[in-house]
């Protein structure tokens, strides 16, 4: 919900009956996206644990990004469950401390995810330009951890101390908590950009700049040396795959940003039926995709990676062969033991 400068409410939806149906569908989509993300994160962690030969710095940094993404997914699952429990509860006016905790948690995890995305981009650029990553040095590695894990914590603490985190009790409920209702429009926009959207847009701009810089550097380097196609400067396989993660980030997160800008530019947009339907579609797409980044990263770095996929299949086949051999050996030992007992009789 947004409020105008004179504190009048701008409702997201005015038709209560249709809202209830869409809200249930929205909750289901939010739960689906978050659950897939949790499963994808488990897949990334397991793959990293059982395949030591594929480990490198990029995949190590990916683990930190995945940890942030899975915290976001868990936070949205908590918000979904809390939303359902509050709707079924008789006492709707009681303080919702779990909602405040979930809001602080997802503000923290989303910001951590944005910062690690930028850090990994810096790692890729320095690896190509200087032929070594700045993240290999102890100073920059520690600095990256300090920034990525502490700055989002400061934002969450500020939100908690200002008592602005909670649930929007508008006619159209959202699956998760973020900012309380009743905040004036200018203050609401300020806190929205400070705690969420500002970091998201900053990540978009920085990663686009990094991508263009990589393309420009490769083009100038290859052109200056006048080398053959096979000798051209190329990114390592995992680094090049991470460029797809930037594209995935845009595709997953842009829907909520688009909804925000539509409401900011046209505050009365929800009073028209066609606009309400369009905003409903954007909301449902946002609920499905906004927490699904860990699942998409799992697809890119594990499922669609031929090397990882073949190594996992080999690992699985080897374990099956080992189990079969162990079973046959155990049967043989039991038969020998039985034969010894018979001979003694």
C-alpha atoms as one frame of an Amber mdcrd trajectory, in Angstrom:
protein
   0.000   0.000   0.000   1.115   3.566  -0.688  -0.113   6.715   1.023  -0.264
  10.127  -0.552   1.330  13.218   0.935  -1.918  13.984   2.790  -1.978  10.417
   4.177  -4.935   9.236   2.086  -4.761   5.550   1.244  -4.158   4.271  -2.275
  -5.565   0.712  -2.206  -3.927  -1.957  -4.290  -7.223  -3.691  -5.059 -10.814
  -2.621  -4.349 -12.676  -5.836  -5.223 -12.444  -8.045  -2.161 -13.927 -11.222
  -3.621 -11.496 -11.483  -6.523  -8.672 -10.456  -4.207  -9.140 -13.477  -1.966
  -8.828 -15.890  -4.890  -5.750 -14.140  -6.278  -4.190 -13.913  -2.816  -4.396
 -17.694  -2.351  -2.920 -18.223  -5.795  -0.211 -15.684  -4.981   0.659 -17.500
  -1.765   0.988 -20.762  -3.691   3.285 -19.193  -6.284   5.436 -17.629  -3.578
   5.737 -20.970  -1.789   6.600 -22.762  -5.038   9.368 -20.349  -5.998  10.863
 -20.370  -2.511  10.740 -24.166  -2.220  12.479 -24.600  -5.575  15.144 -22.158
  -4.443  15.789 -24.133  -1.252  16.132 -27.343  -3.262  18.464 -25.615  -5.722
  20.643 -24.330  -2.878  20.886 -27.834  -1.432  21.926 -29.086  -4.870  24.684
 -26.460  -5.138  26.035 -27.243  -1.657  25.936 -31.006  -2.222  27.628 -30.713
  -5.623  30.396 -28.585  -4.132  30.878 -31.109  -1.322  30.981 -34.334  -3.372
  32.979 -33.014  -6.359  36.197 -31.496  -5.017  37.812 -31.392  -8.468  35.386
 -28.707  -9.756  36.038 -26.299  -6.893  37.493 -22.917  -7.768  37.240 -19.369
  -6.495  34.174 -18.522  -8.578  32.251 -21.512  -7.244  33.421 -20.717  -3.717
  32.027 -17.195  -4.033  28.879 -18.707  -5.516  28.374 -20.566  -2.220  28.184
 -17.269  -0.345  25.696 -15.919  -2.887  23.652 -19.116  -2.583  23.628 -18.841
   1.214  22.090 -15.378   0.907  19.563 -16.578  -1.680  18.446 -19.528   0.420
  17.967 -17.215   3.420  15.712 -15.087   1.207  13.732 -18.150   0.139  13.363
 -19.343   3.730  12.284 -15.866   4.770   9.549 -15.784   2.145   8.425 -19.266
   3.198   8.189 -18.014   6.777   6.191 -15.038   5.537   3.833 -17.283   3.582
   3.208 -19.616   6.529   2.781 -16.669   8.876   0.318 -15.064   6.462  -1.809
 -18.218   6.388  -1.693 -18.668  10.175  -2.657 -15.036  10.796  -5.610 -15.280
   8.416  -6.887 -18.382  10.222  -6.305 -16.840  13.643  -9.131 -15.153  15.544
  -6.952 -12.403  17.020  -5.737 -10.443  13.995  -4.777  -7.372  15.999  -2.108
  -9.037  18.155   1.527  -7.952  17.577   3.120  -9.904  14.746   6.747 -10.224
  15.850   7.388 -13.038  13.363   6.392 -10.676  10.558   8.894  -8.075  11.754
  11.618 -10.732  12.027  10.894 -11.998   8.499  11.028  -8.484   7.115  14.414
  -7.817   8.726  15.679 -11.221   7.584  14.729 -10.772   3.921  16.023  -7.178
   3.830  19.333  -8.552   5.096  19.529 -11.561   2.772  18.474  -9.677  -0.358
  21.088  -6.983   0.218  23.759  -9.624   0.902  22.829 -11.277  -2.407  23.167
  -8.000  -4.326  26.554  -7.241  -2.768  27.973 -10.716  -3.457  26.767 -10.419
  -7.051  28.820  -7.237  -7.386  31.843  -8.791  -5.642  31.809 -11.783  -7.993
  31.642  -9.374 -10.926  34.730  -7.559  -9.615  36.434 -10.953  -9.287  35.649
 -11.786 -12.930  36.852  -8.422 -14.262  40.129  -8.433 -12.343  40.728 -12.035
 -13.382  40.512 -11.061 -17.045  42.285  -7.704 -16.997  45.062  -8.450 -14.494
  45.189 -12.239 -15.031  44.581 -12.778 -11.330  41.597 -12.070  -9.098  41.735
  -9.427  -6.403  39.744 -11.863  -4.258  42.779 -14.157  -4.097  44.504 -11.639
  -1.833  43.694 -11.957   1.840  42.972  -8.248   2.315  40.347  -7.968  -0.429
  38.843 -11.340   0.491  38.292 -10.270   4.096  37.092  -6.830   2.986  34.517
  -8.462   0.698  33.168 -10.547   3.572  33.043  -7.567   5.927  31.116  -5.412
   3.452  28.754  -8.121   2.207  27.763  -9.427   5.635  27.802  -6.291   7.820
  26.316  -3.519   5.654  23.000  -5.401   5.191  22.937  -6.018   8.950  23.180
  -2.282   9.541  20.215  -1.724   7.200  18.090  -4.297   9.048  19.012  -2.800
  12.419  18.075   0.681  11.171  14.709  -0.628   9.975  14.062  -2.307  13.317
  15.132   0.720  15.339  12.865   3.020  13.293   9.933   0.644  13.885   8.965
   0.688  10.208   9.093  -3.052   9.489   5.927  -5.102   9.452   2.921  -6.017
   7.354   0.950  -3.901   4.970  -2.667  -4.418   6.067  -4.130  -3.307   2.759
  -7.141  -4.953   1.145  -4.727  -6.994  -0.975  -2.302  -8.879   1.295   1.204
  -9.729   0.142   2.790 -13.122   0.909   5.642 -11.510   2.850   6.253  -8.593
   5.180   8.315  -5.530   4.370   7.208  -2.097   5.586   4.252  -1.214   7.781
   1.183   0.496   6.434   0.385   4.039   7.501   3.729   5.463   6.328   3.407
   8.647   4.274   4.135   8.298   0.593   7.419  10.215   0.534   8.753   8.376
   3.591   7.606   5.042   2.202   9.448   5.620  -1.066  12.572   6.728   0.780
  12.681   3.621   2.984  11.797   1.344   0.059  14.773   2.613  -1.944  17.093
   2.640   1.066  16.267  -0.884   2.282  15.584  -2.702  -0.976  15.043  -1.211
  -4.404  18.008   1.161  -4.313  20.447  -1.716  -3.836  18.682  -3.687  -6.553
  18.937  -0.861  -9.094  22.557  -0.238  -8.102  23.301  -3.911  -8.803  21.623
  -3.670 -12.215  23.672  -0.634 -13.202  26.992  -1.955 -11.909  26.618  -5.399
 -13.503  25.592  -3.882 -16.857  28.650  -1.628 -16.698  30.846  -4.634 -15.846
  29.439  -6.635 -18.753  30.074  -3.798 -21.223  33.571  -3.320 -19.800  34.334
  -7.017 -20.261  33.091  -6.962 -23.849  35.049  -3.788 -24.661  38.248  -5.105
 -23.101  38.025  -8.438 -24.954  37.311  -6.666 -28.234  40.242  -4.246 -27.918
  42.623  -6.939 -26.670  41.804  -9.332 -29.494  41.839  -6.606 -32.158  45.152
  -5.141 -30.984  46.932  -8.491 -31.175  45.337  -9.574 -34.470  45.179 -13.198
 -33.300  43.291 -16.193 -34.609  39.901 -17.332 -33.372  41.337 -20.183 -31.299
  43.756 -17.855 -29.487  41.269 -15.142 -28.586  40.994 -13.950 -25.000  38.189
 -15.865 -23.310  36.751 -16.062 -19.832  37.135 -19.272 -17.813  34.118 -21.509
 -18.161  32.659 -20.837 -14.700  33.271 -17.093 -15.017  31.470 -16.980 -18.350
  28.583 -18.931 -16.857  28.236 -16.326 -14.139  27.390 -13.740 -16.793  24.151
 -15.688 -17.255  23.468 -15.228 -13.538  23.348 -11.470 -14.131  20.739 -11.976
 -16.838  18.789 -14.318 -14.539  18.900 -11.682 -11.798  17.313  -9.113 -14.108
  14.611 -11.519 -15.265  13.716 -12.607 -11.719  13.776  -9.289  -9.888  12.561
  -6.763 -12.461   8.851  -7.499 -11.904   8.678  -6.023  -8.411  10.708  -3.001
  -9.492   8.332  -2.478 -12.415   5.314  -2.586 -10.063   6.914  -0.011  -7.800
   7.726   2.416 -10.614   4.227   2.096 -12.076   2.674   3.029  -8.734   5.183
   5.851  -8.202   4.597   7.373 -11.645   0.832   6.802 -11.631  -0.452   6.632
  -8.016  -4.086   6.222  -9.126  -3.283   3.258 -11.360  -5.228   0.745  -9.228
  -8.517   2.533  -9.786  -8.763   1.194 -13.340  -9.795  -2.410 -13.894  -7.309
  -3.105 -16.712  -4.444  -1.676 -14.675  -5.503  -3.739 -11.648  -5.432  -6.877
 -13.780  -2.004  -5.987 -15.168  -0.636  -5.267 -11.697  -2.085  -8.560 -10.472
  -0.183 -10.402 -13.207   3.036  -8.587 -12.294   2.527  -9.414  -8.623   2.032
 -13.123  -9.283   5.095 -13.269 -11.554   7.090 -11.449  -8.880   5.973 -13.892
  -6.171   7.028 -16.877  -8.286  10.397 -15.543  -9.444  11.704 -13.139  -6.819
  13.046 -15.863  -4.495  13.979 -18.449  -7.147  17.544 -17.323  -7.859  19.245
 -20.217  -6.048  17.246 -22.684  -8.145  18.228 -20.920 -11.388  21.880 -20.831
 -10.304  21.663 -24.566  -9.645  20.419 -25.105 -13.193  23.226 -22.983 -14.682
  26.151 -24.281 -12.621  25.071 -27.902 -12.056  22.334 -29.205 -14.343  23.380
 -27.402 -17.555  27.113 -27.787 -16.880  28.165 -30.853 -18.871  31.283 -31.465
 -16.772  29.442 -31.315 -13.452  26.596 -33.405 -14.796  28.908 -36.143 -16.079
  30.925 -36.152 -12.838  27.757 -36.532 -10.789  26.629 -39.423 -12.987  30.049
 -41.067 -12.616  29.893 -40.569  -8.873  26.459 -42.114  -8.706  27.441 -45.058
 -10.907  30.620 -45.651  -8.898  28.646 -45.682  -5.672  26.172 -48.165  -7.151
  29.002 -50.402  -8.388  30.685 -50.201  -4.989  27.437 -51.090  -3.231  26.899
 -54.020  -5.605  30.443 -55.305  -5.073  30.077 -54.967  -1.326  26.798 -56.856
  -1.426  28.350 -59.672  -3.485  31.319 -59.870  -1.119  29.017 -60.049   1.873
  27.035 -62.874   0.253  30.257 -64.732  -0.471  31.474 -64.358   3.128  28.156
 -65.606   4.458  28.234 -68.625   2.135  31.781 -69.476   3.236  30.769 -69.138
   6.880  27.764 -71.396   6.306  29.941 -73.968   4.536  32.353 -74.024   7.486
  29.494 -74.641   9.910  28.178 -77.518   7.748  31.618 -79.114   7.492  32.022
 -79.014  11.269  28.794 -80.898  11.719
